[in-house]
Coordinates of C-alpha atoms and ligand atoms in Angstrom, one line a residue:
X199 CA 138.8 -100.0 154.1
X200 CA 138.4 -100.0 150.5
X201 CA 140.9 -102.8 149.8
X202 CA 138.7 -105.3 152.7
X203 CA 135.6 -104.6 151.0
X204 CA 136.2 -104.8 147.4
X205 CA 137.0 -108.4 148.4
X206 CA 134.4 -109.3 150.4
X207 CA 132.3 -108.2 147.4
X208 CA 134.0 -110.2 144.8
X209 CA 133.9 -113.4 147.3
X210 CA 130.2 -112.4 146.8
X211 CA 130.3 -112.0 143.3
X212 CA 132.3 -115.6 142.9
X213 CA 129.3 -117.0 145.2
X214 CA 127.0 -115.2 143.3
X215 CA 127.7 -116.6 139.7
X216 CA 128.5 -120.2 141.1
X217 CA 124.9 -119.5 142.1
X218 CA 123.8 -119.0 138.8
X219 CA 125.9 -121.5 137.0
X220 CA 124.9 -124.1 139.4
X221 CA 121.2 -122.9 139.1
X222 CA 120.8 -122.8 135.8
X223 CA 122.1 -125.6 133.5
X224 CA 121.0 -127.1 130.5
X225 CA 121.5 -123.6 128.9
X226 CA 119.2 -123.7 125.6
X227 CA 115.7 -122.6 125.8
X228 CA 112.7 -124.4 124.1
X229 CA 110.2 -122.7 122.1
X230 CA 106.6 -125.0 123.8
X231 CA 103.3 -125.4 121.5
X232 CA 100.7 -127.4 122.8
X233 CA 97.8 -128.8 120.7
X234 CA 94.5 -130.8 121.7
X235 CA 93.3 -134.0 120.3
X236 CA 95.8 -133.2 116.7
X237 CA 93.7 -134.8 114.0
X238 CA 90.5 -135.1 115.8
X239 CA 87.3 -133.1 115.8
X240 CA 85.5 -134.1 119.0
X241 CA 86.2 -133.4 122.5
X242 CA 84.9 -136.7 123.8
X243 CA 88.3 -138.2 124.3
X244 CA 92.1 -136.3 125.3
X245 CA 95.1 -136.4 124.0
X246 CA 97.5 -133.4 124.6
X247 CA 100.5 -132.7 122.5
X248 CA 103.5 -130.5 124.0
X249 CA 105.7 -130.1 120.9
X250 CA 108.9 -128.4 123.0
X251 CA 111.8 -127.5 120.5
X252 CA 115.4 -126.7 121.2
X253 CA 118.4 -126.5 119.2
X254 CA 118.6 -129.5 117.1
X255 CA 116.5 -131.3 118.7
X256 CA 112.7 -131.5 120.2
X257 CA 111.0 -133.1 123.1
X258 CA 107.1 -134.5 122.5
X259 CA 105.0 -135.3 125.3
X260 CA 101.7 -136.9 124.8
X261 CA 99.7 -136.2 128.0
X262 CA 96.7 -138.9 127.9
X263 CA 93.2 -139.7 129.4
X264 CA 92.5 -142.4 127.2
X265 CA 92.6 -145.4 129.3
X266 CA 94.9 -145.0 132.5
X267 CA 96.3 -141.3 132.2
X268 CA 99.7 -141.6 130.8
X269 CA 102.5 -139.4 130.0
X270 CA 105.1 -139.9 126.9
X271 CA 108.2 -138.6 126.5
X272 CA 109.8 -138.9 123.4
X273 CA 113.1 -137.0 122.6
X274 CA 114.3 -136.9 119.1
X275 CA 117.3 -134.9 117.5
X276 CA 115.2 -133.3 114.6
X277 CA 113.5 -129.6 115.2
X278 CA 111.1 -130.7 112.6
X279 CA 109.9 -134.3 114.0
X280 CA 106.2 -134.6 114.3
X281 CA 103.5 -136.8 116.1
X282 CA 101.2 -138.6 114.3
X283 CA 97.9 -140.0 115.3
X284 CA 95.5 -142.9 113.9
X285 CA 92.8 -142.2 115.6
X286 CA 91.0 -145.3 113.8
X287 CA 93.2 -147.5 115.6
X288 CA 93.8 -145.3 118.9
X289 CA 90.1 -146.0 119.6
X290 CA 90.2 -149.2 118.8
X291 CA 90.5 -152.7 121.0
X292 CA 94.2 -152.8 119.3
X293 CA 96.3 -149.7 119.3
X294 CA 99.4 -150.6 118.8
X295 CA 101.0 -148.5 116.7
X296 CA 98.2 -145.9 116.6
X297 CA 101.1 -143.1 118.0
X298 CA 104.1 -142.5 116.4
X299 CA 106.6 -140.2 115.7
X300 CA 108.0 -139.3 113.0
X301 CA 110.5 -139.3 111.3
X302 CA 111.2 -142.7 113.1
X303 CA 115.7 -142.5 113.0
X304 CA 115.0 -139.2 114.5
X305 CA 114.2 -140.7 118.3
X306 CA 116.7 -141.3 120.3
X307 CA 115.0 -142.2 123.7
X308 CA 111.0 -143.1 124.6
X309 CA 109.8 -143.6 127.9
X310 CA 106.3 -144.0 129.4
X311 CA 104.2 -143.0 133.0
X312 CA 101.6 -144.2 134.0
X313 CA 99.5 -143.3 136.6
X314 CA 97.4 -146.4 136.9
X315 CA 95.4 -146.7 140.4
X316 CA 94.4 -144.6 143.7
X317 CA 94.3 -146.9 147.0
X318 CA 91.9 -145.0 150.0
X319 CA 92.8 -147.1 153.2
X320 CA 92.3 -146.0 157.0
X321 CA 95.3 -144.5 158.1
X322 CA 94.5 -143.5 161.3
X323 CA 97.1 -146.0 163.0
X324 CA 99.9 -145.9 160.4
X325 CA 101.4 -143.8 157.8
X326 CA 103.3 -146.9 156.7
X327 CA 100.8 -148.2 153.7
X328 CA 102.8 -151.6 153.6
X329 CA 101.7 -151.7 157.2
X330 CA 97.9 -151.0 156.5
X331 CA 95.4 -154.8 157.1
X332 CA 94.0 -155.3 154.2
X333 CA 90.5 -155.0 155.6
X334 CA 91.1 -151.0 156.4
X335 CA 91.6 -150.8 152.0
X336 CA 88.6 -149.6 150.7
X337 CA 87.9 -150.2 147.1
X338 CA 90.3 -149.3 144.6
X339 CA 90.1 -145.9 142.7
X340 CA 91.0 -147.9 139.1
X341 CA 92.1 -144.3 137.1
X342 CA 91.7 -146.2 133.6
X343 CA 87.9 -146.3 134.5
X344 CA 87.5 -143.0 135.1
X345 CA 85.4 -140.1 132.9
X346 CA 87.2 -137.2 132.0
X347 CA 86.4 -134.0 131.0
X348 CA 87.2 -131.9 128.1
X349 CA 90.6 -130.9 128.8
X350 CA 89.9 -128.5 125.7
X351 CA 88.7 -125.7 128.2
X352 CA 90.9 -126.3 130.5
X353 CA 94.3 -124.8 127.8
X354 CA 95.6 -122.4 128.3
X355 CA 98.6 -121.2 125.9
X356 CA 99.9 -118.7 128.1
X357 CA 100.4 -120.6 131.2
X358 CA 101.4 -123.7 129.0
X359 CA 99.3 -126.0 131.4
X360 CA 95.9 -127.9 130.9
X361 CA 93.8 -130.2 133.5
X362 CA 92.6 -133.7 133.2
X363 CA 89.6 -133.6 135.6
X364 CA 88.0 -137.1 136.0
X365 CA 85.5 -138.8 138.4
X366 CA 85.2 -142.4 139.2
X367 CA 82.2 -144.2 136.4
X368 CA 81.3 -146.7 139.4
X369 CA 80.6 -144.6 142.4
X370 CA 78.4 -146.9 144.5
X371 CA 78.6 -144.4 147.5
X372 CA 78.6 -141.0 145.5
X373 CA 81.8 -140.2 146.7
X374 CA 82.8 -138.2 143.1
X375 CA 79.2 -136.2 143.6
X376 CA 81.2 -133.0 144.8
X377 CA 84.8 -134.0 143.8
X378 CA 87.7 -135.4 141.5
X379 CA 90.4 -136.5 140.8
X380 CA 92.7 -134.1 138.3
X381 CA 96.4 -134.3 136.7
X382 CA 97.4 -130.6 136.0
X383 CA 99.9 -130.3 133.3
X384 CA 102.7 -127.6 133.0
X385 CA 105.4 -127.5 130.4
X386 CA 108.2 -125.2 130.7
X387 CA 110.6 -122.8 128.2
X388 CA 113.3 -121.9 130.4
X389 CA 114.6 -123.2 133.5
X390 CA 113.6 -121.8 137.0
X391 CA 111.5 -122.3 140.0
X392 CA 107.4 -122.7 140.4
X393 CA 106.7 -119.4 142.8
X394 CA 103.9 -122.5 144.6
X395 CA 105.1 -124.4 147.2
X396 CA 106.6 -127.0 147.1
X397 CA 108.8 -124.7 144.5
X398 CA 110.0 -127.1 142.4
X399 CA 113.0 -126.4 140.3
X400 CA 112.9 -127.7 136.8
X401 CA 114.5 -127.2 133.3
X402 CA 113.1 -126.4 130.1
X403 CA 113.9 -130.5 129.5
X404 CA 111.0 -131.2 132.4
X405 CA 107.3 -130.7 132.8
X406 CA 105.1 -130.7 136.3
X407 CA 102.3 -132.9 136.9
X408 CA 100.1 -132.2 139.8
X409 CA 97.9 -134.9 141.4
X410 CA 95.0 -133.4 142.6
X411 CA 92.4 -134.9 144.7
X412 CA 89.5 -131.7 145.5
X413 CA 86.2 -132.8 147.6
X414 CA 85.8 -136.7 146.7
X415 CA 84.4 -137.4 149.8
X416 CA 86.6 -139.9 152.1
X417 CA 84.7 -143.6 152.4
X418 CA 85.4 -143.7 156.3
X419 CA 87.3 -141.7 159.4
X420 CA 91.2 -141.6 158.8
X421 CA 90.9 -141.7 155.1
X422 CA 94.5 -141.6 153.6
X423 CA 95.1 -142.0 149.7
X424 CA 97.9 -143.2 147.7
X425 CA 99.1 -143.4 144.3
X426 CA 100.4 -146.3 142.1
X427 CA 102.7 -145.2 140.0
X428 CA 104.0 -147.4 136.6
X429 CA 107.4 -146.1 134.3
X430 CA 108.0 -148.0 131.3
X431 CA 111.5 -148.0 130.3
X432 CA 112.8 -149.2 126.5
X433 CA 114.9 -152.2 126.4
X434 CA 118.6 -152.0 128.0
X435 CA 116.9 -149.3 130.7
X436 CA 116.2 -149.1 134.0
X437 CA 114.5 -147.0 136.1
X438 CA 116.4 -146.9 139.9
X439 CA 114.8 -145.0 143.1
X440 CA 117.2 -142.3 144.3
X441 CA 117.3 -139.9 147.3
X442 CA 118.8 -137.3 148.2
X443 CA 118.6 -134.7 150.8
X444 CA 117.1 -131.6 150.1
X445 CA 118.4 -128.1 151.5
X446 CA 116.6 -126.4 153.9
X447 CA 115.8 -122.6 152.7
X448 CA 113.7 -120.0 152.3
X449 CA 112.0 -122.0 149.1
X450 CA 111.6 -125.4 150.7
X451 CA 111.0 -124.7 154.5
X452 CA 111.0 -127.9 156.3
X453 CA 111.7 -130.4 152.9
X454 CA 114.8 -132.1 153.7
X455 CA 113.6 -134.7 150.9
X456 CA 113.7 -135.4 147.2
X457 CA 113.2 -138.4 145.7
X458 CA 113.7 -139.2 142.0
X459 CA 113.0 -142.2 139.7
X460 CA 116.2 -142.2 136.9
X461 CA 116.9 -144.4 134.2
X462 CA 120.4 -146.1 134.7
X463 CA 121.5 -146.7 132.0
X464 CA 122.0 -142.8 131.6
X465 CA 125.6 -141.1 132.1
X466 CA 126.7 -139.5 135.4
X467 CA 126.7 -136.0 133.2
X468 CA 123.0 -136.2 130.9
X469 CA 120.5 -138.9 131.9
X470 CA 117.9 -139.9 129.8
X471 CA 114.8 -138.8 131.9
X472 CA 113.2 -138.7 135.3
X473 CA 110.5 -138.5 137.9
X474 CA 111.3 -136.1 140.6
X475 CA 109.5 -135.0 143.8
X476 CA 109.4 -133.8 147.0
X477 CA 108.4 -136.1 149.9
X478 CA 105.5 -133.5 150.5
X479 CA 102.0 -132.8 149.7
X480 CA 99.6 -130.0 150.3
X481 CA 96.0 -129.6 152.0
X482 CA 95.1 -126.5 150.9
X483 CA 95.0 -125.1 147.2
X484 CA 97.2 -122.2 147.8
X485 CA 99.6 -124.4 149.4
X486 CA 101.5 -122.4 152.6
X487 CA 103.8 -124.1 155.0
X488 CA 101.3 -125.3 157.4
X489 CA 99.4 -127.6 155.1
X490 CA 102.1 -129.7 154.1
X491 CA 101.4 -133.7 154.3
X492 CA 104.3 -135.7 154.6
X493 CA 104.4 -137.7 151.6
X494 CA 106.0 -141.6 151.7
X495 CA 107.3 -143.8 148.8
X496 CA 108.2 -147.1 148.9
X497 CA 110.6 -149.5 147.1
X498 CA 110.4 -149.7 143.6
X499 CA 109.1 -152.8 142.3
X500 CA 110.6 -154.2 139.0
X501 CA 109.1 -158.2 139.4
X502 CA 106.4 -159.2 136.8
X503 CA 105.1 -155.7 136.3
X504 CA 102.5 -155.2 133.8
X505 CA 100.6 -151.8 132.6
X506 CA 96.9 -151.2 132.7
X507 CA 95.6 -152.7 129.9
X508 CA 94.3 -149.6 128.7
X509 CA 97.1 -146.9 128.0
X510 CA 98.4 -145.0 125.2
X511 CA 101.9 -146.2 125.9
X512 CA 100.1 -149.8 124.0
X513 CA 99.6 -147.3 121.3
X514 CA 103.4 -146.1 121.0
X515 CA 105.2 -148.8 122.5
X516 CA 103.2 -151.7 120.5
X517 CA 103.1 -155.3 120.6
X518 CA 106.8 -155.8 122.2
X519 CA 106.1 -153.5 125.2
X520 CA 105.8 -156.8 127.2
X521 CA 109.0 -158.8 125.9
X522 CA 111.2 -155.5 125.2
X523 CA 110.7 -153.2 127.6
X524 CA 111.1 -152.6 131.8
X525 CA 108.3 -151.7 133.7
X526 CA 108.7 -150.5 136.8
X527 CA 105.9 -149.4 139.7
X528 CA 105.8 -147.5 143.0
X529 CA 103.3 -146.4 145.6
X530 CA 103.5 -143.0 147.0
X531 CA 101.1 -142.3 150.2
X532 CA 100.0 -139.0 151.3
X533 CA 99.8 -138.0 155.0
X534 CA 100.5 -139.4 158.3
X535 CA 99.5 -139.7 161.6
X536 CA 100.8 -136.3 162.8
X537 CA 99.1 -135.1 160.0
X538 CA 95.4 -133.9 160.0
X539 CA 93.2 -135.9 158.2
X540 CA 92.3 -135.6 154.5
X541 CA 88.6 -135.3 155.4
X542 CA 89.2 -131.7 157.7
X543 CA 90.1 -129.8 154.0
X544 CA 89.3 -132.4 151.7
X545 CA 92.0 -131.6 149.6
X546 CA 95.3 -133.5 148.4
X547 CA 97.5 -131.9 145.9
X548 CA 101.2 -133.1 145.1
X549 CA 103.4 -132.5 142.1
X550 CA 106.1 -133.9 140.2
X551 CA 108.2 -133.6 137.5
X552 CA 109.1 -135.6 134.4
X553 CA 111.8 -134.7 132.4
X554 CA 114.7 -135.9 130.2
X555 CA 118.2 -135.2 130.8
X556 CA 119.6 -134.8 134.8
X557 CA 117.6 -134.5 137.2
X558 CA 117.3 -130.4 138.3
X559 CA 119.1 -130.4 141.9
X560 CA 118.8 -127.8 144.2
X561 CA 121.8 -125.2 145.0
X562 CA 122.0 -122.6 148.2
X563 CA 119.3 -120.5 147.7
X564 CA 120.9 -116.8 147.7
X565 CA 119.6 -115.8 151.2
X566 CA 121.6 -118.9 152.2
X567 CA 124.6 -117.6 150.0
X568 CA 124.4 -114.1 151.4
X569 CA 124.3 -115.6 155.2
X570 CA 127.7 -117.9 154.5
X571 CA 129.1 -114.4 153.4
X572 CA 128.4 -112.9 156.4
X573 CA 129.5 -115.7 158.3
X574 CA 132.8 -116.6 156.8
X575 CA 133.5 -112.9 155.5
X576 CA 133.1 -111.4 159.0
X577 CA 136.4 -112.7 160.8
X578 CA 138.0 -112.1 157.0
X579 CA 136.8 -108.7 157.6
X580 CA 137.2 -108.3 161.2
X581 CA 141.0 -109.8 160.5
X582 CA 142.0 -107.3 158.0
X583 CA 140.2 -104.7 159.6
X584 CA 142.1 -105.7 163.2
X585 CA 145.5 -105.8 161.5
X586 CA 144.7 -102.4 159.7
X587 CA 144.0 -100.8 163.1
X588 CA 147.8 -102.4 164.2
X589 CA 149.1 -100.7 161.4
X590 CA 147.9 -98.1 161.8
X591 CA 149.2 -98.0 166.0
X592 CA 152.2 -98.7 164.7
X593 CA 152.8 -95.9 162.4
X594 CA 151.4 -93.9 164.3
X595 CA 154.1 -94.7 167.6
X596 CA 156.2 -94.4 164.7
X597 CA 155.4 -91.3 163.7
X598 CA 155.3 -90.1 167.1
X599 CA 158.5 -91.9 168.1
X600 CA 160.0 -90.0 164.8
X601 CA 159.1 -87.0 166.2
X602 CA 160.2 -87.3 169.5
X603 CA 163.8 -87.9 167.8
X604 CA 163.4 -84.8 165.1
X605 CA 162.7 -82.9 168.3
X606 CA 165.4 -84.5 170.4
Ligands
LIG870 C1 118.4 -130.6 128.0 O1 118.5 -131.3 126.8 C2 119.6 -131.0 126.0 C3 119.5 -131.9 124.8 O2 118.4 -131.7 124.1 C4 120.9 -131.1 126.7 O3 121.9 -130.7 125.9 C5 120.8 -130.3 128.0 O4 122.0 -130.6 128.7 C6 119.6 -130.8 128.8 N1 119.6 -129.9 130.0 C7 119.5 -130.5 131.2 C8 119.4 -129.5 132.3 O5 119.4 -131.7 131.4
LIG871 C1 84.0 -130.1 113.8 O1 82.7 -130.6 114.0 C2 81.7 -129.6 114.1 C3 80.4 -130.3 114.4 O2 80.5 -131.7 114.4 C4 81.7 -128.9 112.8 O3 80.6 -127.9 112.9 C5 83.0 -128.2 112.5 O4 83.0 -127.6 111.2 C6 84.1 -129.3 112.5 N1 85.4 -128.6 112.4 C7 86.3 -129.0 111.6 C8 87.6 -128.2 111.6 O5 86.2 -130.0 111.0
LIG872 C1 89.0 -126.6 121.4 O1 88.6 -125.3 121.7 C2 88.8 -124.4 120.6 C3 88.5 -123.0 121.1 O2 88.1 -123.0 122.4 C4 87.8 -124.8 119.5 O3 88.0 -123.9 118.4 C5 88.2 -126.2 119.1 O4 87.2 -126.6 118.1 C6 88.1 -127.2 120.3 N1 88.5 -128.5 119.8 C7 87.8 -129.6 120.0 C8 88.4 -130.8 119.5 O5 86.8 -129.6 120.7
LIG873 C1 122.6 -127.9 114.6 O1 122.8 -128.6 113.4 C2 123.5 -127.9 112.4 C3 123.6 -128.7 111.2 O2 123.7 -130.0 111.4 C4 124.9 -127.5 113.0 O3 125.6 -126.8 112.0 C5 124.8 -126.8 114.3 O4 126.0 -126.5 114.9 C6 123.9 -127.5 115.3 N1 123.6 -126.6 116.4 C7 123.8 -127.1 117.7 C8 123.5 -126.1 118.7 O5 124.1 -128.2 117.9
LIG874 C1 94.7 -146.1 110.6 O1 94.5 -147.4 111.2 C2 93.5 -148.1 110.5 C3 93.1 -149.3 111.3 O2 94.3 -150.0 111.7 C4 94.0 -148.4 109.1 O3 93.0 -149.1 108.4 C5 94.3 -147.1 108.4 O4 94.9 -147.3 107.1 C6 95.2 -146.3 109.2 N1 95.3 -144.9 108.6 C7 96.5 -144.4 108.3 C8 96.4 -143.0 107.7 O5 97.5 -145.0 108.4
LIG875 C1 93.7 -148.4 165.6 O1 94.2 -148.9 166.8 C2 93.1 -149.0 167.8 C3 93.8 -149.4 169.1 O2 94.8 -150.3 168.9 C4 92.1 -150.1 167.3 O3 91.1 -150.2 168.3 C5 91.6 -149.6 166.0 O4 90.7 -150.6 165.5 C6 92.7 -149.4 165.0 N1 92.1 -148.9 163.8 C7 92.6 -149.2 162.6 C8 91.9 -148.6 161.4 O5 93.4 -150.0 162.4
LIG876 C1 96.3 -118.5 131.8 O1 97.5 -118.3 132.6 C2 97.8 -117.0 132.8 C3 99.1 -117.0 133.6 O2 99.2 -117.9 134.6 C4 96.7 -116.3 133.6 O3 97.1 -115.0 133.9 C5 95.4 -116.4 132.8 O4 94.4 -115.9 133.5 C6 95.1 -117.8 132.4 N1 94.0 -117.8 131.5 C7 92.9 -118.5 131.7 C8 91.9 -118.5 130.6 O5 92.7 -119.2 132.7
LIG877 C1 77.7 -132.4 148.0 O1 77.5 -131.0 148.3 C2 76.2 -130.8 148.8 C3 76.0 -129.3 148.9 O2 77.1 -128.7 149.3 C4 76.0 -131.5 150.1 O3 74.8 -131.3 150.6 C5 76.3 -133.0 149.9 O4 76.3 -133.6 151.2 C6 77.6 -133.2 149.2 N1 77.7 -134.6 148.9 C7 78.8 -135.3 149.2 C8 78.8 -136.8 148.8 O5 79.8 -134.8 149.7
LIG878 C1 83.5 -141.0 162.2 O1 83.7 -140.4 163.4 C2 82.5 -139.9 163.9 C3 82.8 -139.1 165.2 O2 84.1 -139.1 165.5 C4 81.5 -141.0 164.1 O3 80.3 -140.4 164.6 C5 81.2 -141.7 162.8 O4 80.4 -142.8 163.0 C6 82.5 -142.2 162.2 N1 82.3 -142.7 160.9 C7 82.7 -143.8 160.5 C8 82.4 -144.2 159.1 O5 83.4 -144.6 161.2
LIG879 C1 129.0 -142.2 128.6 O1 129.9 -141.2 128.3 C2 131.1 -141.7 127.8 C3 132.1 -140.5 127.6 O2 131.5 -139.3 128.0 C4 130.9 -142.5 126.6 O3 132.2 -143.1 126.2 C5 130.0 -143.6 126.9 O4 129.7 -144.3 125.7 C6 128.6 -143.1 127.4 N1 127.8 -144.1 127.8 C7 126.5 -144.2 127.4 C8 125.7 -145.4 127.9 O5 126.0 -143.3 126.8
LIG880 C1 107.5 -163.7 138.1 O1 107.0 -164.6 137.2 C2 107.7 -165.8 137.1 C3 107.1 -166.6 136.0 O2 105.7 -166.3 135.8 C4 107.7 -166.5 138.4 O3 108.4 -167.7 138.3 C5 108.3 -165.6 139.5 O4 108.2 -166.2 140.7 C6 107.6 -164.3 139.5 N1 108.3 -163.4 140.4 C7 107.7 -162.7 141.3 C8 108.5 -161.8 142.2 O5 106.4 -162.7 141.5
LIG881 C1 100.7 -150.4 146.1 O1 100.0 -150.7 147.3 C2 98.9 -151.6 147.0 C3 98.1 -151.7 148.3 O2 98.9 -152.1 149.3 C4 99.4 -152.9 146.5 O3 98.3 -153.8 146.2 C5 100.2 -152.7 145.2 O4 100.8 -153.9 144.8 C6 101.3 -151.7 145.5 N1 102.0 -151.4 144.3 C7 103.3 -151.2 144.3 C8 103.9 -150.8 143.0 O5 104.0 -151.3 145.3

């Protein structure tokens, strides 16, 4: 059945390149440099520079330690704009203005996160965090008094990613003797999918961060953790909290959720950036199915926000951060009570990513593709197979029926 078959394979073929189409927008790769502490000869603070070109235009992100960690994102529509650092007034008790980039008319968007605190609480009784008495909190993890390490030795150029490993400075109980807390950085060139669960898809317009929390001992029985996340937005903007169901395949067994912080003042077709994740977390540093946390958000709060006091996004933003910008927060919790607790692996690792433009969504994987095939081609097939057959009946009573008469 040549005729059935050619066009079950080019319903395959349509499929297919839908697929692809669908898979992967955004089109124009970027060419990624990063570069440590630019203008600085010490190791003793970080600041990491991803310089990510594309045509006629480029993407800076300043990836910070110094204060609460903090990511920019700064887009401008010059392939030759460049970040400059004062390091004078970085380190100094007023940085505004110590980050800039330049040439100024060449940025068209800014935006700021800021990963601000960690909350430890006993959640044996409740995944809800809102839900949690306030006498099961143990003290706040404050992540702009943190130490961090050199995140010099931690580049590396081919994998574009680097890791900002810090441990608590006041650690009454010891609990950062063994452990700490890390944000592992990944910047991309081309869009596609991480081969780790939970297989995020992203663009060559995103980068991943991955919260990390590896052997900090747990304060009490139950221990869960959460993390306060702050966006700042430039005037006019406004970050919104979206979700949106996930599809169930062979990358993202058992995910039916992704949630995403956009700007809104963004058109339906190019957005200006987002925060996008997966409502799970992982136990276990090579991340299978079966360590998976269930990972909660809750509303976002836009009410009297304010940043850490200490942040780069002072240093970029400046003085009118306050008056002229949003500033938006959210908690994300790890784990819940079906879950085991973080003390049995003593492990927490979940990723996000931040990006400009629309948000990457997620398409039928191909398996998923090649099973709708089967299922919609096979009555197709059977169909035009079963009226072939008739035909074929038919001429051959015809045939017979002919010759019956030639020989009557
Ligand atoms: C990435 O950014 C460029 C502009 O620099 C835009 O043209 C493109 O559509 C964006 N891609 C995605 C997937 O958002
Ligand atoms: C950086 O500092 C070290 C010691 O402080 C010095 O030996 C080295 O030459 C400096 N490098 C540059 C590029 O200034
Ligand atoms: C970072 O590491 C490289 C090589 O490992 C070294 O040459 C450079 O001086 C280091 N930079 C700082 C600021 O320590
Ligand atoms: C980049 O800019 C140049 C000069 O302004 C223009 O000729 C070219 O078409 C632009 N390329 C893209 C991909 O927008
Ligand atoms: C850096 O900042 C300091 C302190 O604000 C200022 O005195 C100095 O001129 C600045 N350096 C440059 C190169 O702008
Ligand atoms: C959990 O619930 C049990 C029974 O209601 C109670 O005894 C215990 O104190 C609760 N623990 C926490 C941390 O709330
Ligand atoms: C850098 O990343 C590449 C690719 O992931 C890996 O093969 C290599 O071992 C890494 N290098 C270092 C120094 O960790
Ligand atoms: C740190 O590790 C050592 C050796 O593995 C262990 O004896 C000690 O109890 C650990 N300390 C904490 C606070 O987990
Ligand atoms: C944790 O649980 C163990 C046994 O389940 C108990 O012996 C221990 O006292 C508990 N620790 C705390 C801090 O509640
Ligand atoms: C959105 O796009 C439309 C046309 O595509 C344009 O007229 C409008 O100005 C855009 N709005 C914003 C906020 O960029
Ligand atoms: C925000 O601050 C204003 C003035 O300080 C106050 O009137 C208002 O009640 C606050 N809103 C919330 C939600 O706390
Ligand atoms: C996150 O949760 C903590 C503890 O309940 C609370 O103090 C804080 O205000 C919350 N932050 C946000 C942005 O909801």
């Amino acid at each position: 059945m040549p005729g059935s078959s050619g066009g079950c394979l080019s319903v395959l073929c349509l499929l297919g390149s839908f697929y692809l189409l669908a898979g992967d927008p955004g089109g124009c790769c970027r060419k990624v440099s990063l570069q440590y502490n630019p203008g600085l000869n010490s190791s003793s603070v970080n600041l990491l520079h991803v310089r990510a070109v594309g045509c006629n235009n480029t993407l800076h992100y300043v990836w910070s330690s110094i204060g609460a960690p903090t990511a920019l994102l700064v887009y401008t529509d010059s392939e030759s704009s460049a970040l400059r650092v004062n390091w004078t007034k970085l380190l100094s008790p007023s940085p505004a203005g110590a980050i800039v980039v330049e040439p100024a008319g060449s940025v068209l968007y800014s935006t700021a996160v800021v990963f601000s605190r960690v909350f430890e609480y006993n959640g044996a009784n409740t995944s809800d965090l809102t839900a949690v008495h306030e006498d099961n909190f143990y003290p706040t993890y404050d992540l702009a008094d943190f130490s961090w390490e050199s995140v010099n030795r931690t580049l590396n150029e081919t994998a574009l990613s680097a890791t900002f490993q810090g441990v608590s400075v006041s650690d009454p109980k010891g609990a950062f003797r063994n452990g700490s807390i890390s944000f592992r950085v990944t910047a991309y060139e081309e869009s596609s999918r991480d081969t780790l669960l939970p297989r995020l898809l992203h663009t060559a317009n995103s980068s991943k961060v991955e919260f990390i929390v590896n052997r900090v001992a747990p304060r009490g029985n139950g221990s869960r953790f959460a993390l306060e996340i702050i966006t700042v937005e430039e005037k006019g903007g406004r970050k919104t909290l979206e979700s949106l169901r996930s599809i169930n395949d062979e990358y993202t067994p058992t995910i039916f959720e992704v949630a995403q912080l956009v700007s809104d003042a963004r058109n339906d077709s190019a957005g200006p950036s987002f925060l996008q994740w997966k409502a799970t977390a992982y136990s276990s540093q090579n991340a299978m199915r079966e360590d998976s946390y269930h990972c909660r958000y809750y509303p976002l709060q836009t009410a009297n926000r304010t940043l850490p006091r200490l942040s780069i996004a002072h240093a970029y933003f400046g003085e009118a951060l306050a008056s002229q910008h949003s500033v938006a927060a959210i908690n994300i919790s790890f784990g819940s009570e079906d879950n085991e607790a973080y003390e049995e692996k003593g492990y927490l690792s979940w990723s996000a990513l931040i990006g400009f433009g629309t948000p990457p969504k997620d398409t039928f994987s191909p398996l998923v593709m090649a099973i709708m095939v089967v299922a919609l081609g096979t009555p197709v097939v059977l169909l035009v197979a079963g009226s072939f057959v008739v035909l074929l009946v038919q001429k051959k009573r015809l045939e017979e029926m002919a010759a019956k008469d030639h020989l009557a």
